[in-house]
Amino acid sequence: MSRSETTPRTTVIRSRRVVLPDGERPADVLVQGGRIEQVAAYGALLAGDAHLTDLGDTVLLPGLVDTHVHVNEPGRTEWEGFATATRAAAAGGVTTIIDMPLNSVPPTTTVAGLEAKRKTAEGQAWVDLGFWGGAVPGNAGDLEPLHRAGVFGFKSFLAPSGVDEFPHLATREDLETALAEQARIGALAIIHAEDPAVLDAAPQRPGVHYRDFLASRPDDAEAAAVARLLDTARRTGARVHILHVSSAAVLPLLRQARADGVRVTAETCPHYLTLAAEEVPDGDTAFKCCPPIRDESNRDLLWAALAEGEFIAVVSDHSPSTPDLKLLRHHGGSGDFAAAWGGIASLQLGLPAIWTEARRRGHTLVDVVRWMASGPASLVGLTGTKGAIAPGYDADLVAFDPDAEFRVHAEELHHRNPVTPYAGRTLTGVVRTTWLRGRVVDVAGEPTGRQITR
């Protein structure tokens, strides 16, 4: 689509199933100038000079907000890039992503690193795009300038990140310094919480058996790291967010911390809610991520916590790499879980993956929108512009067929590399159309995504 062929300035989108902040109902949505002007009763808005799109029974959702995406560009563009990642996002109903400060080179630990990313991303985004900063040993003086420059907060690791240019906060003093500075400037600290001492003490058996990899990253590693983080947050007053919770062992710690007044939120990911250790085939390293996919009983506990509102967001942690780094057997690799790169490629598939399992468990699309749109938007301060169908919000919208099924073919996804643990699975729910600020996103056309700031 060329810019001259974009959707008219005034549009009415009508559906018998619109997911609104107060529930699902038939409605007309009036879009003007890229924003939602009015939500009216079904059939109440005469088209007039406006363009009318009648979706019938196809559901209208707000565009999803994914606050945990590794785009990897510049520096590791062969793993992923802004063009491929944002096309995948749009195809999956995600209209806003926040990019992680690694695995790009340089990482987003300085203003110069942020500007390198912004320059690279210019003109390459099919959805709106923001950036996290990174808090690493020795860069406390960079945090305030990065915050002023508009990053949404700062990511840190409590265990090695896997890339040398983004070291973890290895000592108590490192963590204390980072959180104290973020508390001072009012920034959000987002944390990869695994304890290196527990990891070092766990059995390390290389090979193709997933059970051996799972044993190398036990629940205790997450629980110990979260306990240490929460203790530091109590002392410093920092606002902290626990990334990609895979283990239900951390849930009691979060509950107690909240009861104590600690400002803590947490997220989990589609792979922890839809996949299980028991079903991972030997040598299929597409399933490897850190922290790992755990067993079915743990998955049930995560779903229970999600239903109770204990997670503010369900986000992808899209962390792809090239097939050779995954050591995939069908690409001639060894299938060694210990040596393979850890990361799940799923940005395009999060909505149908979660909907498939959520519907089976009795949840609704209202729940899914809370987990994947309004919740993540509130985490990063985008409430009022993103994550809901309401007057004043950006007209980021998704036409979603909740009953259609499809089989995942990795080579048909927009991700740069055709690697995903969902390959071959049948999922329910198909994105028919994505609108960004009222314009239909055409992944074969020109990108119209914007860079956004805190």
PDB file of N, CA and C in Angstrom, residues 355-445:
ATOM      1  N   TRP A 355      -4.814 -17.765  23.015  1.00  0.00           N
ATOM      2  CA  TRP A 355      -6.255 -17.950  22.857  1.00  0.00           C
ATOM      3  C   TRP A 355      -6.616 -19.433  22.783  1.00  0.00           C
ATOM      4  N   THR A 356      -5.809 -20.223  22.104  1.00  0.00           N
ATOM      5  CA  THR A 356      -6.084 -21.664  22.004  1.00  0.00           C
ATOM      6  C   THR A 356      -6.184 -22.288  23.380  1.00  0.00           C
ATOM      7  N   GLU A 357      -5.236 -21.969  24.243  1.00  0.00           N
ATOM      8  CA  GLU A 357      -5.219 -22.557  25.590  1.00  0.00           C
ATOM      9  C   GLU A 357      -6.208 -21.872  26.520  1.00  0.00           C
ATOM     10  N   ALA A 358      -6.344 -20.553  26.393  1.00  0.00           N
ATOM     11  CA  ALA A 358      -7.259 -19.825  27.272  1.00  0.00           C
ATOM     12  C   ALA A 358      -8.695 -20.279  27.065  1.00  0.00           C
ATOM     13  N   ARG A 359      -9.107 -20.435  25.816  1.00  0.00           N
ATOM     14  CA  ARG A 359     -10.474 -20.881  25.545  1.00  0.00           C
ATOM     15  C   ARG A 359     -10.712 -22.268  26.105  1.00  0.00           C
ATOM     16  N   ARG A 360      -9.722 -23.133  25.982  1.00  0.00           N
ATOM     17  CA  ARG A 360      -9.855 -24.489  26.528  1.00  0.00           C
ATOM     18  C   ARG A 360     -10.058 -24.468  28.044  1.00  0.00           C
ATOM     19  N   ARG A 361      -9.490 -23.464  28.697  1.00  0.00           N
ATOM     20  CA  ARG A 361      -9.580 -23.357  30.150  1.00  0.00           C
ATOM     21  C   ARG A 361     -10.741 -22.476  30.603  1.00  0.00           C
ATOM     22  N   GLY A 362     -11.579 -22.031  29.678  1.00  0.00           N
ATOM     23  CA  GLY A 362     -12.775 -21.290  30.053  1.00  0.00           C
ATOM     24  C   GLY A 362     -12.613 -19.784  30.136  1.00  0.00           C
ATOM     25  N   HIS A 363     -11.507 -19.254  29.632  1.00  0.00           N
ATOM     26  CA  HIS A 363     -11.307 -17.810  29.626  1.00  0.00           C
ATOM     27  C   HIS A 363     -11.892 -17.195  28.358  1.00  0.00           C
ATOM     28  N   THR A 364     -12.007 -15.873  28.368  1.00  0.00           N
ATOM     29  CA  THR A 364     -12.618 -15.147  27.249  1.00  0.00           C
ATOM     30  C   THR A 364     -11.599 -14.221  26.598  1.00  0.00           C
ATOM     31  N   LEU A 365     -11.998 -13.648  25.472  1.00  0.00           N
ATOM     32  CA  LEU A 365     -11.136 -12.673  24.817  1.00  0.00           C
ATOM     33  C   LEU A 365     -11.000 -11.397  25.644  1.00  0.00           C
ATOM     34  N   VAL A 366     -11.949 -11.119  26.489  1.00  0.00           N
ATOM     35  CA  VAL A 366     -11.800  -9.992  27.418  1.00  0.00           C
ATOM     36  C   VAL A 366     -10.589 -10.231  28.316  1.00  0.00           C
ATOM     37  N   ASP A 367     -10.434 -11.467  28.782  1.00  0.00           N
ATOM     38  CA  ASP A 367      -9.260 -11.809  29.597  1.00  0.00           C
ATOM     39  C   ASP A 367      -7.973 -11.655  28.793  1.00  0.00           C
ATOM     40  N   VAL A 368      -7.982 -12.161  27.575  1.00  0.00           N
ATOM     41  CA  VAL A 368      -6.779 -12.111  26.740  1.00  0.00           C
ATOM     42  C   VAL A 368      -6.361 -10.669  26.490  1.00  0.00           C
ATOM     43  N   VAL A 369      -7.308  -9.799  26.226  1.00  0.00           N
ATOM     44  CA  VAL A 369      -6.994  -8.382  26.010  1.00  0.00           C
ATOM     45  C   VAL A 369      -6.394  -7.770  27.272  1.00  0.00           C
ATOM     46  N   ARG A 370      -6.914  -8.130  28.429  1.00  0.00           N
ATOM     47  CA  ARG A 370      -6.344  -7.608  29.675  1.00  0.00           C
ATOM     48  C   ARG A 370      -4.890  -8.055  29.844  1.00  0.00           C
ATOM     49  N   TRP A 371      -4.610  -9.316  29.522  1.00  0.00           N
ATOM     50  CA  TRP A 371      -3.261  -9.852  29.687  1.00  0.00           C
ATOM     51  C   TRP A 371      -2.276  -9.338  28.647  1.00  0.00           C
ATOM     52  N   MET A 372      -2.737  -9.123  27.410  1.00  0.00           N
ATOM     53  CA  MET A 372      -1.816  -8.898  26.298  1.00  0.00           C
ATOM     54  C   MET A 372      -1.901  -7.506  25.677  1.00  0.00           C
ATOM     55  N   ALA A 373      -2.840  -6.688  26.132  1.00  0.00           N
ATOM     56  CA  ALA A 373      -2.978  -5.329  25.580  1.00  0.00           C
ATOM     57  C   ALA A 373      -3.000  -4.293  26.693  1.00  0.00           C
ATOM     58  N   SER A 374      -4.072  -4.244  27.475  1.00  0.00           N
ATOM     59  CA  SER A 374      -4.170  -3.181  28.483  1.00  0.00           C
ATOM     60  C   SER A 374      -3.166  -3.366  29.613  1.00  0.00           C
ATOM     61  N   GLY A 375      -2.884  -4.607  30.000  1.00  0.00           N
ATOM     62  CA  GLY A 375      -1.916  -4.842  31.067  1.00  0.00           C
ATOM     63  C   GLY A 375      -0.516  -4.388  30.712  1.00  0.00           C
ATOM     64  N   PRO A 376       0.039  -4.872  29.594  1.00  0.00           N
ATOM     65  CA  PRO A 376       1.368  -4.389  29.194  1.00  0.00           C
ATOM     66  C   PRO A 376       1.416  -2.878  28.977  1.00  0.00           C
ATOM     67  N   ALA A 377       0.342  -2.304  28.420  1.00  0.00           N
ATOM     68  CA  ALA A 377       0.321  -0.852  28.223  1.00  0.00           C
ATOM     69  C   ALA A 377       0.429  -0.123  29.558  1.00  0.00           C
ATOM     70  N   SER A 378      -0.273  -0.618  30.562  1.00  0.00           N
ATOM     71  CA  SER A 378      -0.211   0.038  31.869  1.00  0.00           C
ATOM     72  C   SER A 378       1.168  -0.123  32.505  1.00  0.00           C
ATOM     73  N   LEU A 379       1.822  -1.248  32.267  1.00  0.00           N
ATOM     74  CA  LEU A 379       3.162  -1.479  32.812  1.00  0.00           C
ATOM     75  C   LEU A 379       4.122  -0.379  32.396  1.00  0.00           C
ATOM     76  N   VAL A 380       4.048   0.037  31.141  1.00  0.00           N
ATOM     77  CA  VAL A 380       5.023   1.000  30.617  1.00  0.00           C
ATOM     78  C   VAL A 380       4.458   2.410  30.497  1.00  0.00           C
ATOM     79  N   GLY A 381       3.291   2.652  31.089  1.00  0.00           N
ATOM     80  CA  GLY A 381       2.769   4.007  31.115  1.00  0.00           C
ATOM     81  C   GLY A 381       2.082   4.456  29.847  1.00  0.00           C
ATOM     82  N   LEU A 382       1.580   3.516  29.046  1.00  0.00           N
ATOM     83  CA  LEU A 382       0.900   3.867  27.798  1.00  0.00           C
ATOM     84  C   LEU A 382      -0.622   3.841  27.928  1.00  0.00           C
ATOM     85  N   THR A 383      -1.140   3.659  29.143  1.00  0.00           N
ATOM     86  CA  THR A 383      -2.583   3.753  29.341  1.00  0.00           C
ATOM     87  C   THR A 383      -3.055   5.145  28.903  1.00  0.00           C
ATOM     88  N   GLY A 384      -4.113   5.153  28.120  1.00  0.00           N
ATOM     89  CA  GLY A 384      -4.616   6.406  27.558  1.00  0.00           C
ATOM     90  C   GLY A 384      -4.312   6.552  26.089  1.00  0.00           C
ATOM     91  N   THR A 385      -3.325   5.783  25.599  1.00  0.00           N
ATOM     92  CA  THR A 385      -3.010   5.826  24.170  1.00  0.00           C
ATOM     93  C   THR A 385      -3.013   4.448  23.532  1.00  0.00           C
ATOM     94  N   LYS A 386      -2.631   3.394  24.272  1.00  0.00           N
ATOM     95  CA  LYS A 386      -2.495   2.066  23.700  1.00  0.00           C
ATOM     96  C   LYS A 386      -3.230   1.036  24.568  1.00  0.00           C
ATOM     97  N   GLY A 387      -3.646  -0.059  23.919  1.00  0.00           N
ATOM     98  CA  GLY A 387      -4.117  -1.218  24.664  1.00  0.00           C
ATOM     99  C   GLY A 387      -5.590  -1.283  24.958  1.00  0.00           C
ATOM    100  N   ALA A 388      -6.396  -0.382  24.400  1.00  0.00           N
ATOM    101  CA  ALA A 388      -7.837  -0.427  24.651  1.00  0.00           C
ATOM    102  C   ALA A 388      -8.576   0.244  23.502  1.00  0.00           C
ATOM    103  N   ILE A 389      -9.830  -0.155  23.323  1.00  0.00           N
ATOM    104  CA  ILE A 389     -10.727   0.505  22.373  1.00  0.00           C
ATOM    105  C   ILE A 389     -11.583   1.473  23.174  1.00  0.00           C
ATOM    106  N   ALA A 390     -11.171   2.734  23.167  1.00  0.00           N
ATOM    107  CA  ALA A 390     -11.850   3.759  23.952  1.00  0.00           C
ATOM    108  C   ALA A 390     -11.532   5.121  23.341  1.00  0.00           C
ATOM    109  N   PRO A 391     -12.425   6.097  23.507  1.00  0.00           N
ATOM    110  CA  PRO A 391     -12.176   7.424  22.941  1.00  0.00           C
ATOM    111  C   PRO A 391     -10.849   8.000  23.423  1.00  0.00           C
ATOM    112  N   GLY A 392     -10.112   8.588  22.482  1.00  0.00           N
ATOM    113  CA  GLY A 392      -8.834   9.203  22.780  1.00  0.00           C
ATOM    114  C   GLY A 392      -7.636   8.309  22.550  1.00  0.00           C
ATOM    115  N   TYR A 393      -7.866   7.010  22.472  1.00  0.00           N
ATOM    116  CA  TYR A 393      -6.771   6.067  22.258  1.00  0.00           C
ATOM    117  C   TYR A 393      -6.379   6.041  20.784  1.00  0.00           C
ATOM    118  N   ASP A 394      -5.130   5.673  20.530  1.00  0.00           N
ATOM    119  CA  ASP A 394      -4.735   5.417  19.153  1.00  0.00           C
ATOM    120  C   ASP A 394      -5.622   4.318  18.567  1.00  0.00           C
ATOM    121  N   ALA A 395      -5.969   4.476  17.292  1.00  0.00           N
ATOM    122  CA  ALA A 395      -6.837   3.491  16.630  1.00  0.00           C
ATOM    123  C   ALA A 395      -5.990   2.315  16.151  1.00  0.00           C
ATOM    124  N   ASP A 396      -5.380   1.637  17.125  1.00  0.00           N
ATOM    125  CA  ASP A 396      -4.623   0.412  16.885  1.00  0.00           C
ATOM    126  C   ASP A 396      -5.584  -0.746  17.136  1.00  0.00           C
ATOM    127  N   LEU A 397      -5.972  -1.445  16.083  1.00  0.00           N
ATOM    128  CA  LEU A 397      -7.088  -2.377  16.149  1.00  0.00           C
ATOM    129  C   LEU A 397      -6.751  -3.660  15.405  1.00  0.00           C
ATOM    130  N   VAL A 398      -7.471  -4.721  15.765  1.00  0.00           N
ATOM    131  CA  VAL A 398      -7.220  -6.033  15.169  1.00  0.00           C
ATOM    132  C   VAL A 398      -8.554  -6.722  14.901  1.00  0.00           C
ATOM    133  N   ALA A 399      -8.757  -7.156  13.663  1.00  0.00           N
ATOM    134  CA  ALA A 399      -9.884  -8.030  13.332  1.00  0.00           C
ATOM    135  C   ALA A 399      -9.420  -9.461  13.514  1.00  0.00           C
ATOM    136  N   PHE A 400     -10.075 -10.175  14.429  1.00  0.00           N
ATOM    137  CA  PHE A 400      -9.614 -11.491  14.864  1.00  0.00           C
ATOM    138  C   PHE A 400     -10.737 -12.503  14.737  1.00  0.00           C
ATOM    139  N   ASP A 401     -10.472 -13.575  14.015  1.00  0.00           N
ATOM    140  CA  ASP A 401     -11.437 -14.669  13.875  1.00  0.00           C
ATOM    141  C   ASP A 401     -11.124 -15.715  14.928  1.00  0.00           C
ATOM    142  N   PRO A 402     -11.913 -15.785  15.993  1.00  0.00           N
ATOM    143  CA  PRO A 402     -11.547 -16.637  17.127  1.00  0.00           C
ATOM    144  C   PRO A 402     -11.813 -18.122  16.917  1.00  0.00           C
ATOM    145  N   ASP A 403     -12.492 -18.479  15.835  1.00  0.00           N
ATOM    146  CA  ASP A 403     -12.844 -19.879  15.603  1.00  0.00           C
ATOM    147  C   ASP A 403     -12.030 -20.533  14.496  1.00  0.00           C
ATOM    148  N   ALA A 404     -11.351 -19.739  13.694  1.00  0.00           N
ATOM    149  CA  ALA A 404     -10.563 -20.299  12.591  1.00  0.00           C
ATOM    150  C   ALA A 404      -9.322 -20.999  13.132  1.00  0.00           C
ATOM    151  N   GLU A 405      -8.969 -22.088  12.500  1.00  0.00           N
ATOM    152  CA  GLU A 405      -7.774 -22.835  12.901  1.00  0.00           C
ATOM    153  C   GLU A 405      -6.732 -22.774  11.791  1.00  0.00           C
ATOM    154  N   PHE A 406      -5.481 -22.894  12.170  1.00  0.00           N
ATOM    155  CA  PHE A 406      -4.406 -22.961  11.174  1.00  0.00           C
ATOM    156  C   PHE A 406      -3.261 -23.792  11.730  1.00  0.00           C
ATOM    157  N   ARG A 407      -2.514 -24.347  10.836  1.00  0.00           N
ATOM    158  CA  ARG A 407      -1.327 -25.128  11.193  1.00  0.00           C
ATOM    159  C   ARG A 407      -0.101 -24.245  11.008  1.00  0.00           C
ATOM    160  N   VAL A 408       0.762 -24.234  11.994  1.00  0.00           N
ATOM    161  CA  VAL A 408       1.934 -23.364  11.961  1.00  0.00           C
ATOM    162  C   VAL A 408       3.008 -23.960  11.055  1.00  0.00           C
ATOM    163  N   HIS A 409       3.380 -23.180  10.051  1.00  0.00           N
ATOM    164  CA  HIS A 409       4.511 -23.519   9.191  1.00  0.00           C
ATOM    165  C   HIS A 409       5.568 -22.436   9.408  1.00  0.00           C
ATOM    166  N   ALA A 410       6.671 -22.810  10.009  1.00  0.00           N
ATOM    167  CA  ALA A 410       7.670 -21.820  10.402  1.00  0.00           C
ATOM    168  C   ALA A 410       8.156 -20.994   9.228  1.00  0.00           C
ATOM    169  N   GLU A 411       8.264 -21.612   8.067  1.00  0.00           N
ATOM    170  CA  GLU A 411       8.790 -20.905   6.911  1.00  0.00           C
ATOM    171  C   GLU A 411       7.828 -19.838   6.390  1.00  0.00           C
ATOM    172  N   GLU A 412       6.581 -19.853   6.839  1.00  0.00           N
ATOM    173  CA  GLU A 412       5.610 -18.862   6.398  1.00  0.00           C
ATOM    174  C   GLU A 412       5.516 -17.658   7.341  1.00  0.00           C
ATOM    175  N   LEU A 413       6.203 -17.713   8.474  1.00  0.00           N
ATOM    176  CA  LEU A 413       6.172 -16.606   9.420  1.00  0.00           C
ATOM    177  C   LEU A 413       7.068 -15.471   8.934  1.00  0.00           C
ATOM    178  N   HIS A 414       6.843 -14.286   9.471  1.00  0.00           N
ATOM    179  CA  HIS A 414       7.627 -13.122   9.068  1.00  0.00           C
ATOM    180  C   HIS A 414       8.920 -12.971   9.865  1.00  0.00           C
ATOM    181  N   HIS A 415       9.093 -13.772  10.910  1.00  0.00           N
ATOM    182  CA  HIS A 415      10.360 -13.738  11.636  1.00  0.00           C
ATOM    183  C   HIS A 415      11.506 -14.004  10.662  1.00  0.00           C
ATOM    184  N   ARG A 416      12.676 -13.462  10.945  1.00  0.00           N
ATOM    185  CA  ARG A 416      13.793 -13.596  10.006  1.00  0.00           C
ATOM    186  C   ARG A 416      14.196 -15.044   9.795  1.00  0.00           C
ATOM    187  N   ASN A 417      14.173 -15.856  10.854  1.00  0.00           N
ATOM    188  CA  ASN A 417      14.621 -17.248  10.757  1.00  0.00           C
ATOM    189  C   ASN A 417      13.459 -18.197  11.040  1.00  0.00           C
ATOM    190  N   PRO A 418      13.286 -19.230  10.226  1.00  0.00           N
ATOM    191  CA  PRO A 418      12.123 -20.128  10.356  1.00  0.00           C
ATOM    192  C   PRO A 418      12.308 -21.148  11.481  1.00  0.00           C
ATOM    193  N   VAL A 419      12.339 -20.631  12.702  1.00  0.00           N
ATOM    194  CA  VAL A 419      12.543 -21.481  13.878  1.00  0.00           C
ATOM    195  C   VAL A 419      11.502 -21.104  14.923  1.00  0.00           C
ATOM    196  N   THR A 420      10.689 -22.049  15.360  1.00  0.00           N
ATOM    197  CA  THR A 420       9.738 -21.821  16.445  1.00  0.00           C
ATOM    198  C   THR A 420       9.295 -23.160  17.003  1.00  0.00           C
ATOM    199  N   PRO A 421       9.106 -23.256  18.322  1.00  0.00           N
ATOM    200  CA  PRO A 421       8.610 -24.510  18.885  1.00  0.00           C
ATOM    201  C   PRO A 421       7.160 -24.802  18.535  1.00  0.00           C
ATOM    202  N   TYR A 422       6.463 -23.828  17.969  1.00  0.00           N
ATOM    203  CA  TYR A 422       5.066 -24.034  17.581  1.00  0.00           C
ATOM    204  C   TYR A 422       4.928 -24.658  16.197  1.00  0.00           C
ATOM    205  N   ALA A 423       6.025 -24.880  15.507  1.00  0.00           N
ATOM    206  CA  ALA A 423       5.969 -25.465  14.166  1.00  0.00           C
ATOM    207  C   ALA A 423       5.233 -26.800  14.191  1.00  0.00           C
ATOM    208  N   GLY A 424       4.283 -26.940  13.272  1.00  0.00           N
ATOM    209  CA  GLY A 424       3.504 -28.166  13.180  1.00  0.00           C
ATOM    210  C   GLY A 424       2.273 -28.199  14.059  1.00  0.00           C
ATOM    211  N   ARG A 425       2.124 -27.254  14.956  1.00  0.00           N
ATOM    212  CA  ARG A 425       0.954 -27.237  15.841  1.00  0.00           C
ATOM    213  C   ARG A 425      -0.243 -26.596  15.145  1.00  0.00           C
ATOM    214  N   THR A 426      -1.420 -27.027  15.527  1.00  0.00           N
ATOM    215  CA  THR A 426      -2.650 -26.399  15.070  1.00  0.00           C
ATOM    216  C   THR A 426      -3.125 -25.452  16.158  1.00  0.00           C
ATOM    217  N   LEU A 427      -3.259 -24.184  15.811  1.00  0.00           N
ATOM    218  CA  LEU A 427      -3.702 -23.158  16.744  1.00  0.00           C
ATOM    219  C   LEU A 427      -5.047 -22.602  16.302  1.00  0.00           C
ATOM    220  N   THR A 428      -5.765 -22.035  17.243  1.00  0.00           N
ATOM    221  CA  THR A 428      -7.077 -21.458  16.985  1.00  0.00           C
ATOM    222  C   THR A 428      -6.997 -19.943  17.116  1.00  0.00           C
ATOM    223  N   GLY A 429      -7.548 -19.263  16.118  1.00  0.00           N
ATOM    224  CA  GLY A 429      -7.565 -17.804  16.142  1.00  0.00           C
ATOM    225  C   GLY A 429      -6.681 -17.231  15.066  1.00  0.00           C
ATOM    226  N   VAL A 430      -7.278 -16.483  14.129  1.00  0.00           N
ATOM    227  CA  VAL A 430      -6.529 -15.929  12.999  1.00  0.00           C
ATOM    228  C   VAL A 430      -6.723 -14.422  12.937  1.00  0.00           C
ATOM    229  N   VAL A 431      -5.626 -13.704  12.834  1.00  0.00           N
ATOM    230  CA  VAL A 431      -5.668 -12.254  12.631  1.00  0.00           C
ATOM    231  C   VAL A 431      -6.003 -11.985  11.162  1.00  0.00           C
ATOM    232  N   ARG A 432      -7.119 -11.316  10.934  1.00  0.00           N
ATOM    233  CA  ARG A 432      -7.548 -11.004   9.568  1.00  0.00           C
ATOM    234  C   ARG A 432      -7.018  -9.657   9.085  1.00  0.00           C
ATOM    235  N   THR A 433      -7.056  -8.647   9.960  1.00  0.00           N
ATOM    236  CA  THR A 433      -6.596  -7.306   9.593  1.00  0.00           C
ATOM    237  C   THR A 433      -6.022  -6.637  10.834  1.00  0.00           C
ATOM    238  N   THR A 434      -4.959  -5.869  10.642  1.00  0.00           N
ATOM    239  CA  THR A 434      -4.404  -5.042  11.715  1.00  0.00           C
ATOM    240  C   THR A 434      -4.389  -3.601  11.246  1.00  0.00           C
ATOM    241  N   TRP A 435      -4.877  -2.703  12.106  1.00  0.00           N
ATOM    242  CA  TRP A 435      -4.849  -1.267  11.837  1.00  0.00           C
ATOM    243  C   TRP A 435      -3.869  -0.601  12.796  1.00  0.00           C
ATOM    244  N   LEU A 436      -3.065   0.286  12.302  1.00  0.00           N
ATOM    245  CA  LEU A 436      -2.188   1.106  13.135  1.00  0.00           C
ATOM    246  C   LEU A 436      -2.611   2.557  12.958  1.00  0.00           C
ATOM    247  N   ARG A 437      -3.111   3.142  14.066  1.00  0.00           N
ATOM    248  CA  ARG A 437      -3.657   4.506  14.023  1.00  0.00           C
ATOM    249  C   ARG A 437      -4.637   4.681  12.863  1.00  0.00           C
ATOM    250  N   GLY A 438      -5.514   3.693  12.704  1.00  0.00           N
ATOM    251  CA  GLY A 438      -6.604   3.767  11.738  1.00  0.00           C
ATOM    252  C   GLY A 438      -6.260   3.362  10.329  1.00  0.00           C
ATOM    253  N   ARG A 439      -5.005   3.022  10.069  1.00  0.00           N
ATOM    254  CA  ARG A 439      -4.606   2.605   8.734  1.00  0.00           C
ATOM    255  C   ARG A 439      -4.329   1.107   8.716  1.00  0.00           C
ATOM    256  N   VAL A 440      -4.836   0.451   7.694  1.00  0.00           N
ATOM    257  CA  VAL A 440      -4.570  -0.975   7.553  1.00  0.00           C
ATOM    258  C   VAL A 440      -3.073  -1.184   7.346  1.00  0.00           C
ATOM    259  N   VAL A 441      -2.498  -2.088   8.132  1.00  0.00           N
ATOM    260  CA  VAL A 441      -1.080  -2.401   7.988  1.00  0.00           C
ATOM    261  C   VAL A 441      -0.909  -3.396   6.848  1.00  0.00           C
ATOM    262  N   ASP A 442      -0.138  -3.009   5.861  1.00  0.00           N
ATOM    263  CA  ASP A 442       0.182  -3.873   4.729  1.00  0.00           C
ATOM    264  C   ASP A 442       1.655  -4.251   4.849  1.00  0.00           C
ATOM    265  N   VAL A 443       1.929  -5.485   5.258  1.00  0.00           N
ATOM    266  CA  VAL A 443       3.324  -5.868   5.500  1.00  0.00           C
ATOM    267  C   VAL A 443       4.128  -5.954   4.209  1.00  0.00           C
ATOM    268  N   ALA A 444       3.443  -5.915   3.055  1.00  0.00           N
ATOM    269  CA  ALA A 444       4.159  -5.873   1.779  1.00  0.00           C
ATOM    270  C   ALA A 444       4.337  -4.451   1.274  1.00  0.00           C
ATOM    271  N   GLY A 445       3.762  -3.483   1.992  1.00  0.00           N
ATOM    272  CA  GLY A 445       3.837  -2.096   1.571  1.00  0.00           C
ATOM    273  C   GLY A 445       4.842  -1.303   2.376  1.00  0.00           C
TER     274      GLY A 445
END
